[in-house]
Amino acid sequence: MLLPAPERQRRAAALRAGRLSAKEAVAAALARVREADGGVRAYTALDPERAGARARELDARPPAERGSLFGLPMAIKGNIAVKGLETTSGSRILRRYRPPFDATAVERLREADAVVLGITNMDEFGMGATTTKSWFGATRNPVDPEFVAGGSSGGSAAAVASGAAFAALGTDTGGSVRQPAAHCGIFGIRPTWGRVSRFGVTAYASSFDQIGCLSVDLIDCGRILGVIAGADPRDATSADQPAPDFAAAAASPKLPHTIVRCADAELDILDAPSRTAFLAAARRFEEAGCQVREVPLPRFSVALAAYYLLACAEASSNLSRFDGIRYGERKGTEGPLRATYRESRSAGLGREVKKRIILGTTALSRGYRDAAYHRALATRDRVRGVLDRALGTGELLLLPVTIGPPRRLAKPDVFPLTYQRDRFSILASLGGLPAISIPAGERSGLPFGIELMGPPWSEAALLSAAAAFQLTGAQTPNE
Ligand code: GLN
């Protein structure tokens, strides 16, 4: 079900060089949808007619009038509004919801002449790391369909890895772009919080949510980021920060002088092959001339607890609008409004979502607020302080993306392993920092990814470092 990396790479380069027309690129991606998506189930909604028509329209344009993402066939995660396409955040409560508008990021992609192919599957409202907790059912990993694709942007990662899209948008709250990218063997970048407008994103935990990009090709990743970045009057938290030329950065391999990394003891939670793969990646940096040294980092277990508490607290507030009255499918129309509320939410929301709403509401309620919510906020401040010091002189931090391989579809995680998967990725989220997941070979036949994280607004440095890392390896997809 996988489209081999060299082939994905060849298509991306051909489109960029103008050797592939928009129509051919879209047809190639749609052919892969037909061949592979019955098994992978990356998409929950497709728009082949509109995509085809758009591609023909683009091909008719004179070359001088073509946008920077000319003809790029893209998939969009199910919580990013696409006008007219069912955008349900993987939830039953939003089934049949077709937004009457495009999210700002989608609007910008279209203005740059990318082509939207469809909407991808995800864990309900972004809550998960496997893309199994979706009203639509699970997405499978195109590398091996016995395994999950990672989550929550698993549909986006699987669409790209199977060749059913050239690139995709995802969202990353605590690791949801980086983890599926790592499990599917592609790139995934989470930009600095505020770099990309969240207008049109269904909020999970607003102080962490950020749109990110998944791709087989680092230059495409840079080009997409350059297009979607920038202030937006419709999102007051989007930052008015100049965007450097990210595509140029991705095309200019450059290793930083030093890289910092977590201590060996922190790697004990990894399974043996992942640990070996991580240390081999660190050695690749060293052998390429980078100084790699360990730095003190926040206590991962404490940071993880703070993340979950805050994310659930924000979710309990954000999701309160899905009640069958203001938003979402209505159940129990007879009787008092209270019954409508209860029945709509009981039927419309999945177990994991309900569990988190209860946890979050408890953490915010009187009597618990100081002991839970405020304490978690204080922990976040401390984590940010430690990260500031670790990255103080502009260094990049090397971490595993997650604690091990994707799980088997047939073998659900037991608590607390479900949440432990986010142990490393939540650091960038708590810090509001940019981080990129980079393919770093294989571990027991499944893709392995490493994460580089940097200070705020350091995406260009991350892309250049990722490009340089690629050149150090013998088996990386960009070759
Ligand atoms: N797995 C994490 C969670 O469930 C992160 C998910 C995400 O980034 N959307 O909260």
mmCIF file of N, CA, C and O in Angstrom, residues 30-73:
data_model
loop_
_atom_site.group_PDB
_atom_site.id
_atom_site.type_symbol
_atom_site.label_atom_id
_atom_site.label_comp_id
_atom_site.label_asym_id
_atom_site.label_seq_id
_atom_site.Cartn_x
_atom_site.Cartn_y
_atom_site.Cartn_z
ATOM 1 N N LEU A 30 -4.886 10.573 -7.445
ATOM 2 C CA LEU A 30 -6.199 9.919 -7.408
ATOM 3 C C LEU A 30 -6.111 8.448 -7.805
ATOM 4 O O LEU A 30 -6.864 7.607 -7.301
ATOM 5 N N ALA A 31 -5.150 8.124 -8.681
ATOM 6 C CA ALA A 31 -4.950 6.715 -9.038
ATOM 7 C C ALA A 31 -4.508 5.936 -7.798
ATOM 8 O O ALA A 31 -4.945 4.807 -7.562
ATOM 9 N N ARG A 32 -3.659 6.572 -6.977
ATOM 10 C CA ARG A 32 -3.229 5.906 -5.745
ATOM 11 C C ARG A 32 -4.379 5.785 -4.745
ATOM 12 O O ARG A 32 -4.433 4.832 -3.980
ATOM 13 N N VAL A 33 -5.282 6.756 -4.752
ATOM 14 C CA VAL A 33 -6.460 6.639 -3.882
ATOM 15 C C VAL A 33 -7.213 5.368 -4.275
ATOM 16 O O VAL A 33 -7.577 4.543 -3.427
ATOM 17 N N ARG A 34 -7.427 5.191 -5.577
ATOM 18 C CA ARG A 34 -8.191 4.027 -6.038
ATOM 19 C C ARG A 34 -7.461 2.719 -5.715
ATOM 20 O O ARG A 34 -8.059 1.741 -5.290
ATOM 21 N N GLU A 35 -6.123 2.736 -5.878
ATOM 22 C CA GLU A 35 -5.364 1.495 -5.649
ATOM 23 C C GLU A 35 -5.246 1.147 -4.160
ATOM 24 O O GLU A 35 -5.320 -0.007 -3.790
ATOM 25 N N ALA A 36 -5.008 2.176 -3.340
ATOM 26 C CA ALA A 36 -4.593 1.875 -1.970
ATOM 27 C C ALA A 36 -5.597 2.262 -0.886
ATOM 28 O O ALA A 36 -5.591 1.691 0.195
ATOM 29 N N ASP A 37 -6.465 3.246 -1.166
ATOM 30 C CA ASP A 37 -7.190 3.801 -0.021
ATOM 31 C C ASP A 37 -8.303 2.901 0.511
ATOM 32 O O ASP A 37 -8.752 3.085 1.642
ATOM 33 N N GLY A 38 -8.708 1.909 -0.281
ATOM 34 C CA GLY A 38 -9.674 0.940 0.249
ATOM 35 C C GLY A 38 -9.080 0.233 1.457
ATOM 36 O O GLY A 38 -9.776 -0.051 2.436
ATOM 37 N N GLY A 39 -7.776 -0.031 1.414
ATOM 38 C CA GLY A 39 -7.115 -0.704 2.528
ATOM 39 C C GLY A 39 -6.614 0.254 3.592
ATOM 40 O O GLY A 39 -6.689 -0.028 4.780
ATOM 41 N N VAL A 40 -6.093 1.398 3.164
ATOM 42 C CA VAL A 40 -5.475 2.329 4.125
ATOM 43 C C VAL A 40 -6.541 3.140 4.869
ATOM 44 O O VAL A 40 -6.435 3.386 6.054
ATOM 45 N N ARG A 41 -7.550 3.586 4.142
ATOM 46 C CA ARG A 41 -8.617 4.435 4.684
ATOM 47 C C ARG A 41 -8.096 5.736 5.284
ATOM 48 O O ARG A 41 -8.369 6.076 6.443
ATOM 49 N N ALA A 42 -7.307 6.417 4.459
ATOM 50 C CA ALA A 42 -6.768 7.705 4.890
ATOM 51 C C ALA A 42 -7.821 8.807 4.762
ATOM 52 O O ALA A 42 -7.881 9.715 5.575
ATOM 53 N N TYR A 43 -8.638 8.718 3.721
ATOM 54 C CA TYR A 43 -9.605 9.785 3.442
ATOM 55 C C TYR A 43 -10.978 9.470 4.031
ATOM 56 O O TYR A 43 -11.419 8.315 4.022
ATOM 57 N N THR A 44 -11.661 10.527 4.461
ATOM 58 C CA THR A 44 -13.065 10.367 4.854
ATOM 59 C C THR A 44 -13.983 11.081 3.869
ATOM 60 O O THR A 44 -15.188 10.866 3.872
ATOM 61 N N ALA A 45 -13.431 11.973 3.068
ATOM 62 C CA ALA A 45 -14.221 12.635 2.010
ATOM 63 C C ALA A 45 -13.269 12.997 0.883
ATOM 64 O O ALA A 45 -12.128 13.389 1.127
ATOM 65 N N LEU A 46 -13.765 12.824 -0.347
ATOM 66 C CA LEU A 46 -12.922 13.112 -1.516
ATOM 67 C C LEU A 46 -13.658 14.038 -2.464
ATOM 68 O O LEU A 46 -14.887 14.027 -2.521
ATOM 69 N N ASP A 47 -12.884 14.785 -3.214
ATOM 70 C CA ASP A 47 -13.499 15.751 -4.114
ATOM 71 C C ASP A 47 -12.852 15.660 -5.500
ATOM 72 O O ASP A 47 -12.284 16.638 -5.997
ATOM 73 N N PRO A 48 -12.910 14.459 -6.136
ATOM 74 C CA PRO A 48 -12.155 14.278 -7.373
ATOM 75 C C PRO A 48 -12.610 15.198 -8.511
ATOM 76 O O PRO A 48 -11.772 15.677 -9.277
ATOM 77 N N GLU A 49 -13.923 15.481 -8.579
ATOM 78 C CA GLU A 49 -14.396 16.309 -9.710
ATOM 79 C C GLU A 49 -13.835 17.717 -9.603
ATOM 80 O O GLU A 49 -13.275 18.254 -10.557
ATOM 81 N N ARG A 50 -14.013 18.303 -8.400
ATOM 82 C CA ARG A 50 -13.541 19.679 -8.247
ATOM 83 C C ARG A 50 -12.010 19.743 -8.408
ATOM 84 O O ARG A 50 -11.478 20.685 -8.995
ATOM 85 N N ALA A 51 -11.315 18.708 -7.898
ATOM 86 C CA ALA A 51 -9.848 18.699 -8.003
ATOM 87 C C ALA A 51 -9.434 18.620 -9.474
ATOM 88 O O ALA A 51 -8.535 19.345 -9.923
ATOM 89 N N GLY A 52 -10.111 17.754 -10.222
ATOM 90 C CA GLY A 52 -9.780 17.602 -11.640
ATOM 91 C C GLY A 52 -10.043 18.894 -12.407
ATOM 92 O O GLY A 52 -9.222 19.331 -13.230
ATOM 93 N N ALA A 53 -11.190 19.510 -12.121
ATOM 94 C CA ALA A 53 -11.555 20.743 -12.823
ATOM 95 C C ALA A 53 -10.550 21.856 -12.505
ATOM 96 O O ALA A 53 -10.114 22.606 -13.384
ATOM 97 N N ARG A 54 -10.177 21.917 -11.241
ATOM 98 C CA ARG A 54 -9.210 22.935 -10.819
ATOM 99 C C ARG A 54 -7.862 22.721 -11.516
ATOM 100 O O ARG A 54 -7.214 23.666 -11.955
ATOM 101 N N ALA A 55 -7.441 21.459 -11.613
ATOM 102 C CA ALA A 55 -6.157 21.160 -12.253
ATOM 103 C C ALA A 55 -6.174 21.594 -13.717
ATOM 104 O O ALA A 55 -5.204 22.184 -14.218
ATOM 105 N N ARG A 56 -7.277 21.338 -14.393
ATOM 106 C CA ARG A 56 -7.369 21.733 -15.809
ATOM 107 C C ARG A 56 -7.299 23.257 -15.945
ATOM 108 O O ARG A 56 -6.622 23.784 -16.826
ATOM 109 N N GLU A 57 -7.984 23.917 -15.030
ATOM 110 C CA GLU A 57 -7.978 25.384 -15.028
ATOM 111 C C GLU A 57 -6.543 25.912 -14.814
ATOM 112 O O GLU A 57 -6.100 26.836 -15.494
ATOM 113 N N LEU A 58 -5.824 25.262 -13.896
ATOM 114 C CA LEU A 58 -4.455 25.710 -13.602
ATOM 115 C C LEU A 58 -3.535 25.497 -14.804
ATOM 116 O O LEU A 58 -2.712 26.355 -15.138
ATOM 117 N N ASP A 59 -3.677 24.334 -15.452
ATOM 118 C CA ASP A 59 -2.812 24.045 -16.594
ATOM 119 C C ASP A 59 -3.004 25.046 -17.726
ATOM 120 O O ASP A 59 -2.093 25.268 -18.536
ATOM 121 N N ALA A 60 -4.198 25.637 -17.760
ATOM 122 C CA ALA A 60 -4.473 26.596 -18.841
ATOM 123 C C ALA A 60 -3.807 27.958 -18.590
ATOM 124 O O ALA A 60 -3.784 28.810 -19.480
ATOM 125 N N ARG A 61 -3.307 28.153 -17.400
ATOM 126 C CA ARG A 61 -2.675 29.436 -17.055
ATOM 127 C C ARG A 61 -1.304 29.579 -17.695
ATOM 128 O O ARG A 61 -0.538 28.616 -17.704
ATOM 129 N N PRO A 62 -0.936 30.780 -18.123
ATOM 130 C CA PRO A 62 0.433 30.966 -18.602
ATOM 131 C C PRO A 62 1.429 30.780 -17.444
ATOM 132 O O PRO A 62 1.118 31.165 -16.309
ATOM 133 N N PRO A 63 2.591 30.203 -17.717
ATOM 134 C CA PRO A 63 3.551 29.894 -16.651
ATOM 135 C C PRO A 63 3.849 31.081 -15.734
ATOM 136 O O PRO A 63 4.027 30.899 -14.528
ATOM 137 N N ALA A 64 3.859 32.275 -16.271
ATOM 138 C CA ALA A 64 4.210 33.434 -15.438
ATOM 139 C C ALA A 64 3.167 33.704 -14.355
ATOM 140 O O ALA A 64 3.442 34.365 -13.370
ATOM 141 N N GLU A 65 1.978 33.177 -14.549
ATOM 142 C CA GLU A 65 0.904 33.450 -13.578
ATOM 143 C C GLU A 65 0.658 32.281 -12.629
ATOM 144 O O GLU A 65 -0.372 32.210 -11.983
ATOM 145 N N ARG A 66 1.604 31.356 -12.564
ATOM 146 C CA ARG A 66 1.387 30.178 -11.722
ATOM 147 C C ARG A 66 1.909 30.400 -10.310
ATOM 148 O O ARG A 66 2.997 30.907 -10.122
ATOM 149 N N GLY A 67 1.107 29.972 -9.328
ATOM 150 C CA GLY A 67 1.473 30.155 -7.921
ATOM 151 C C GLY A 67 2.574 29.205 -7.479
ATOM 152 O O GLY A 67 2.937 28.266 -8.203
ATOM 153 N N SER A 68 3.084 29.437 -6.266
ATOM 154 C CA SER A 68 4.265 28.691 -5.816
ATOM 155 C C SER A 68 3.955 27.216 -5.543
ATOM 156 O O SER A 68 4.855 26.395 -5.485
ATOM 157 N N LEU A 69 2.693 26.868 -5.337
ATOM 158 C CA LEU A 69 2.358 25.458 -5.100
ATOM 159 C C LEU A 69 1.609 24.879 -6.300
ATOM 160 O O LEU A 69 0.762 23.995 -6.153
ATOM 161 N N PHE A 70 1.936 25.376 -7.448
ATOM 162 C CA PHE A 70 1.208 25.028 -8.659
ATOM 163 C C PHE A 70 0.917 23.531 -8.779
ATOM 164 O O PHE A 70 1.833 22.708 -8.831
ATOM 165 N N GLY A 71 -0.377 23.201 -8.776
ATOM 166 C CA GLY A 71 -0.809 21.827 -9.042
ATOM 167 C C GLY A 71 -0.560 20.820 -7.941
ATOM 168 O O GLY A 71 -0.794 19.631 -8.135
ATOM 169 N N LEU A 72 -0.088 21.257 -6.782
ATOM 170 C CA LEU A 72 0.283 20.304 -5.717
ATOM 171 C C LEU A 72 -0.971 19.651 -5.114
ATOM 172 O O LEU A 72 -1.771 20.315 -4.458
ATOM 173 N N PRO A 73 -1.134 18.338 -5.310
ATOM 174 C CA PRO A 73 -2.340 17.670 -4.796
ATOM 175 C C PRO A 73 -2.222 17.452 -3.284
ATOM 176 O O PRO A 73 -1.327 16.743 -2.831
#
